[in-house]
PDB file of C-alpha atoms and ligand atoms in Angstrom:
ATOM      1  CA  MET A   1      82.062 128.752  90.785  1.00  0.00           C
ATOM      2  CA  GLY A   2      79.747 126.094  92.769  1.00  0.00           C
ATOM      3  CA  LEU A   3      81.026 122.533  93.698  1.00  0.00           C
ATOM      4  CA  PRO A   4      78.874 120.811  96.305  1.00  0.00           C
ATOM      5  CA  TRP A   5      79.796 118.045  97.669  1.00  0.00           C
ATOM      6  CA  ILE A   6      78.591 115.002  97.398  1.00  0.00           C
ATOM      7  CA  GLU A   7      76.650 115.938  94.182  1.00  0.00           C
ATOM      8  CA  PRO A   8      78.085 114.299  91.091  1.00  0.00           C
ATOM      9  CA  ILE A   9      78.864 117.774  89.524  1.00  0.00           C
ATOM     10  CA  SER A  10      81.738 117.927  92.183  1.00  0.00           C
ATOM     11  CA  GLN A  11      82.641 114.874  92.356  1.00  0.00           C
ATOM     12  CA  LYS A  12      84.142 115.246  88.056  1.00  0.00           C
ATOM     13  CA  PHE A  13      86.230 118.175  89.435  1.00  0.00           C
ATOM     14  CA  VAL A  14      89.471 116.247  89.695  1.00  0.00           C
ATOM     15  CA  THR A  15      92.889 117.623  89.358  1.00  0.00           C
ATOM     16  CA  GLN A  16      95.595 115.292  89.318  1.00  0.00           C
ATOM     17  CA  VAL A  17      95.533 112.353  91.739  1.00  0.00           C
ATOM     18  CA  GLY A  18      98.041 111.272  94.562  1.00  0.00           C
ATOM     19  CA  LEU A  19      98.211 107.758  95.067  1.00  0.00           C
ATOM     20  CA  ILE A  20      99.791 107.933  98.523  1.00  0.00           C
ATOM     21  CA  THR A  21     101.064 104.597  99.939  1.00  0.00           C
ATOM     22  CA  SER A  22     101.658 103.780 103.050  1.00  0.00           C
ATOM     23  CA  ASP A  23     102.386 100.623 105.074  1.00  0.00           C
ATOM     24  CA  GLY A  24     100.882  99.157 108.896  1.00  0.00           C
ATOM     25  CA  ILE A  25      99.892  97.957 111.382  1.00  0.00           C
ATOM     26  CA  ASP A  26      97.475  95.671 107.989  1.00  0.00           C
ATOM     27  CA  GLY A  27     100.365  95.776 105.418  1.00  0.00           C
ATOM     28  CA  PRO A  28     101.359  97.737 102.886  1.00  0.00           C
ATOM     29  CA  ASN A  29      98.718 100.239 101.814  1.00  0.00           C
ATOM     30  CA  ILE A  30      97.449 102.699  98.854  1.00  0.00           C
ATOM     31  CA  MET A  31      94.873 105.067  98.483  1.00  0.00           C
ATOM     32  CA  ALA A  32      93.721 107.125  96.003  1.00  0.00           C
ATOM     33  CA  CYS A  33      94.490 111.546  97.495  1.00  0.00           C
ATOM     34  CA  LYS A  34      93.369 113.815  94.582  1.00  0.00           C
ATOM     35  CA  TRP A  35      93.668 117.030  97.063  1.00  0.00           C
ATOM     36  CA  THR A  36      97.486 116.825  96.440  1.00  0.00           C
ATOM     37  CA  HIS A  37      98.552 120.106  96.330  1.00  0.00           C
ATOM     38  CA  HIS A  38     102.565 121.191  95.855  1.00  0.00           C
ATOM     39  CA  ILE A  39     102.509 124.174  98.299  1.00  0.00           C
ATOM     40  CA  SER A  40     106.083 125.158  98.423  1.00  0.00           C
ATOM     41  CA  TYR A  41     109.364 124.740  97.357  1.00  0.00           C
ATOM     42  CA  ASN A  42     111.880 125.782 100.521  1.00  0.00           C
ATOM     43  CA  PRO A  43     111.457 124.068 102.162  1.00  0.00           C
ATOM     44  CA  GLY A  44     109.740 120.842  99.863  1.00  0.00           C
ATOM     45  CA  LEU A  45     105.923 120.833 101.191  1.00  0.00           C
ATOM     46  CA  ILE A  46     103.015 119.014  99.525  1.00  0.00           C
ATOM     47  CA  ALA A  47      98.654 119.256 100.901  1.00  0.00           C
ATOM     48  CA  ILE A  48      96.872 115.967 101.104  1.00  0.00           C
ATOM     49  CA  SER A  49      93.772 116.124 102.487  1.00  0.00           C
ATOM     50  CA  LEU A  50      92.348 113.301 103.856  1.00  0.00           C
ATOM     51  CA  GLY A  51      90.054 111.924 105.483  1.00  0.00           C
ATOM     52  CA  LEU A  52      89.858 110.980 108.901  1.00  0.00           C
ATOM     53  CA  SER A  53      88.449 107.759 108.718  1.00  0.00           C
ATOM     54  CA  LYS A  54      91.250 106.398 106.316  1.00  0.00           C
ATOM     55  CA  ALA A  55      93.491 103.251 107.337  1.00  0.00           C
ATOM     56  CA  THR A  56      96.009 105.693 105.483  1.00  0.00           C
ATOM     57  CA  VAL A  57      96.020 108.721 108.537  1.00  0.00           C
ATOM     58  CA  LYS A  58      96.362 105.433 111.203  1.00  0.00           C
ATOM     59  CA  ASN A  59      99.645 104.506 109.157  1.00  0.00           C
ATOM     60  CA  ILE A  60     100.825 107.678 108.793  1.00  0.00           C
ATOM     61  CA  ARG A  61     100.508 108.650 112.077  1.00  0.00           C
ATOM     62  CA  ASN A  62     101.766 105.856 113.418  1.00  0.00           C
ATOM     63  CA  THR A  63     104.723 105.282 111.100  1.00  0.00           C
ATOM     64  CA  LYS A  64     105.191 109.211 110.804  1.00  0.00           C
ATOM     65  CA  GLU A  65     106.171 108.909 106.303  1.00  0.00           C
ATOM     66  CA  PHE A  66     104.497 107.909 103.775  1.00  0.00           C
ATOM     67  CA  GLY A  67     104.659 107.877  99.727  1.00  0.00           C
ATOM     68  CA  MET A  68     102.804 110.894  97.116  1.00  0.00           C
ATOM     69  CA  ASN A  69     103.366 108.969  93.434  1.00  0.00           C
ATOM     70  CA  LEU A  70     101.681 111.206  90.871  1.00  0.00           C
ATOM     71  CA  CYS A  71      99.298 108.754  88.681  1.00  0.00           C
ATOM     72  CA  SER A  72     100.165 108.548  85.520  1.00  0.00           C
ATOM     73  CA  THR A  73      97.454 108.423  82.305  1.00  0.00           C
ATOM     74  CA  ASP A  74      97.784 104.336  82.151  1.00  0.00           C
ATOM     75  CA  GLN A  75      97.449 104.003  86.362  1.00  0.00           C
ATOM     76  CA  SER A  76      93.691 104.822  86.289  1.00  0.00           C
ATOM     77  CA  ILE A  77      92.330 101.547  86.894  1.00  0.00           C
ATOM     78  CA  LEU A  78      94.535 101.574  90.121  1.00  0.00           C
ATOM     79  CA  SER A  79      93.649 105.025  90.736  1.00  0.00           C
ATOM     80  CA  SER A  80      89.629 103.039  91.239  1.00  0.00           C
ATOM     81  CA  ILE A  81      90.673 100.169  93.091  1.00  0.00           C
ATOM     82  CA  ALA A  82      93.323 102.371  95.845  1.00  0.00           C
ATOM     83  CA  GLY A  83      90.192 105.125  95.383  1.00  0.00           C
ATOM     84  CA  GLU A  84      87.568 102.196  96.450  1.00  0.00           C
ATOM     85  CA  TYR A  85      87.904 100.096  99.223  1.00  0.00           C
ATOM     86  CA  ARG A  86      89.861 100.114 102.230  1.00  0.00           C
ATOM     87  CA  GLY A  87      93.258  99.003 103.162  1.00  0.00           C
ATOM     88  CA  SER A  88      92.240  97.949 106.805  1.00  0.00           C
ATOM     89  CA  SER A  89      89.710  94.871 105.084  1.00  0.00           C
ATOM     90  CA  TYR A  90      91.030  94.529 101.265  1.00  0.00           C
ATOM     91  CA  ASP A  91      95.234  94.397 100.504  1.00  0.00           C
ATOM     92  CA  LYS A  92      94.576  96.628  97.646  1.00  0.00           C
ATOM     93  CA  ILE A  93      98.711  96.012  96.595  1.00  0.00           C
ATOM     94  CA  GLY A  94      98.142  92.182  96.555  1.00  0.00           C
ATOM     95  CA  ALA A  95      95.312  92.898  94.140  1.00  0.00           C
ATOM     96  CA  SER A  96      96.456  95.974  92.535  1.00  0.00           C
ATOM     97  CA  LYS A  97     100.386  93.612  91.468  1.00  0.00           C
ATOM     98  CA  GLU A  98      97.949  90.593  90.097  1.00  0.00           C
ATOM     99  CA  LEU A  99      96.485  93.691  87.808  1.00  0.00           C
ATOM    100  CA  GLY A 100     100.321  93.955  86.543  1.00  0.00           C
ATOM    101  CA  PHE A 101     100.020  97.331  88.404  1.00  0.00           C
ATOM    102  CA  GLU A 102     104.194  97.285  89.966  1.00  0.00           C
ATOM    103  CA  TYR A 103     106.358  98.619  92.660  1.00  0.00           C
ATOM    104  CA  TYR A 104     110.204  99.694  94.666  1.00  0.00           C
ATOM    105  CA  LYS A 105     111.243  99.637  97.294  1.00  0.00           C
ATOM    106  CA  ALA A 106     111.401 103.212  97.977  1.00  0.00           C
ATOM    107  CA  ASN A 107     114.939 104.830  99.810  1.00  0.00           C
ATOM    108  CA  LYS A 108     114.297 106.601 103.209  1.00  0.00           C
ATOM    109  CA  ILE A 109     110.544 104.647 103.848  1.00  0.00           C
ATOM    110  CA  LYS A 110     108.849 101.745 104.533  1.00  0.00           C
ATOM    111  CA  ALA A 111     106.407 102.014 102.476  1.00  0.00           C
ATOM    112  CA  LEU A 112     106.085 101.209  98.564  1.00  0.00           C
ATOM    113  CA  MET A 113     106.594 103.146  95.495  1.00  0.00           C
ATOM    114  CA  VAL A 114     104.461 102.969  92.749  1.00  0.00           C
ATOM    115  CA  LYS A 115     106.542 101.631  89.588  1.00  0.00           C
ATOM    116  CA  GLY A 116     105.695 104.352  86.045  1.00  0.00           C
ATOM    117  CA  ALA A 117     104.162 106.935  88.242  1.00  0.00           C
ATOM    118  CA  SER A 118     104.408 110.411  86.899  1.00  0.00           C
ATOM    119  CA  LEU A 119     106.123 111.572  89.993  1.00  0.00           C
ATOM    120  CA  ASN A 120     106.753 109.425  93.567  1.00  0.00           C
ATOM    121  CA  ILE A 121     108.094 111.984  96.531  1.00  0.00           C
ATOM    122  CA  GLU A 122     108.898 109.773  99.847  1.00  0.00           C
ATOM    123  CA  CYS A 123     107.598 112.233 102.822  1.00  0.00           C
ATOM    124  CA  ARG A 124     107.394 112.709 106.136  1.00  0.00           C
ATOM    125  CA  PRO A 125     104.053 115.379 108.292  1.00  0.00           C
ATOM    126  CA  PHE A 126     106.175 118.391 108.673  1.00  0.00           C
ATOM    127  CA  GLN A 127     101.945 119.690 110.313  1.00  0.00           C
ATOM    128  CA  GLU A 128      98.912 117.659 111.109  1.00  0.00           C
TER     129      GLU A 128
HETATM  130  C1  FMN B   1      89.207 109.209  92.032  1.00  0.00           C
HETATM  131  C2  FMN B   1      89.813 109.557  94.041  1.00  0.00           C
HETATM  132  C3  FMN B   1      90.365 110.424  94.175  1.00  0.00           C
HETATM  133  C4  FMN B   1      90.121 110.602  96.145  1.00  0.00           C
HETATM  134  N1  FMN B   1      90.533 112.167  96.521  1.00  0.00           N
HETATM  135  C5  FMN B   1      89.942 111.826  97.979  1.00  0.00           C
HETATM  136  C6  FMN B   1      91.160 113.083  98.503  1.00  0.00           C
HETATM  137  O1  FMN B   1      91.411 113.541  98.369  1.00  0.00           O
HETATM  138  N2  FMN B   1      91.517 112.419  99.777  1.00  0.00           N
HETATM  139  C7  FMN B   1      90.637 111.647 101.105  1.00  0.00           C
HETATM  140  O2  FMN B   1      90.349 111.554 102.099  1.00  0.00           O
HETATM  141  N3  FMN B   1      90.016 110.570  99.789  1.00  0.00           N
HETATM  142  C8  FMN B   1      89.669 110.513  97.991  1.00  0.00           C
HETATM  143  N4  FMN B   1      89.186 109.592  97.713  1.00  0.00           N
HETATM  144  C9  FMN B   1      88.512 108.537  98.573  1.00  0.00           C
HETATM  145  C10 FMN B   1      89.897 107.519  98.826  1.00  0.00           C
HETATM  146  O3  FMN B   1      90.496 107.003  97.977  1.00  0.00           O
HETATM  147  C11 FMN B   1      88.821 106.112 100.174  1.00  0.00           C
HETATM  148  O4  FMN B   1      87.563 106.756 100.250  1.00  0.00           O
HETATM  149  C12 FMN B   1      89.800 104.783  99.707  1.00  0.00           C
HETATM  150  O5  FMN B   1      89.051 103.494 100.313  1.00  0.00           O
HETATM  151  C13 FMN B   1      90.804 105.037 101.603  1.00  0.00           C
HETATM  152  O6  FMN B   1      91.767 104.022 101.904  1.00  0.00           O
HETATM  153  P1  FMN B   1      92.489 104.259 103.199  1.00  0.00           P
HETATM  154  O7  FMN B   1      91.073 103.674 104.257  1.00  0.00           O
HETATM  155  O8  FMN B   1      92.285 102.360 102.741  1.00  0.00           O
HETATM  156  O9  FMN B   1      93.654 104.872 103.518  1.00  0.00           O
HETATM  157  C14 FMN B   1      89.667 109.377  96.572  1.00  0.00           C
HETATM  158  C15 FMN B   1      88.759 108.178  96.095  1.00  0.00           C
HETATM  159  C16 FMN B   1      89.135 108.122  94.038  1.00  0.00           C
HETATM  160  C17 FMN B   1      88.557 107.350  93.429  1.00  0.00           C
END
């Protein structure tokens, strides 16, 4: 099956959307990442594919940590906000809170975690 880059048909080929939370000089951030995959049980590894221009990449490189929150079915609007705006110029966490989405403090990392997500995992980069 061919999925040509940028074609509308390719844009529809979404599996499960990861909401990647991070923290950095612009404050807490969230980004939508459909290229989120579980790739190993032991050690537990998740692969996320991020465009290098993303504010999230800068945050993860600086802090060496991030949150992986699998989007639940009632969080599609949150996925749109997280995926349509840049954290460097827009407070996506603040805007989503105003719409009623909630976050909680992580145990081991500074990034906020998405309340009500299908799965929440606090992550540290293993390899870039
Ligand atoms: C549903 C959805 C899925 C997305 N998946 C990815 C992805 O897998 N990788 C990626 O680099 N960008 C993906 N994006 C685009 C980023 O979420 C978008 O560029 C975002 O503004 C980056 O935020 P940041 O600059 O605050 O980190 C996706 C967008 C949407 C709406």
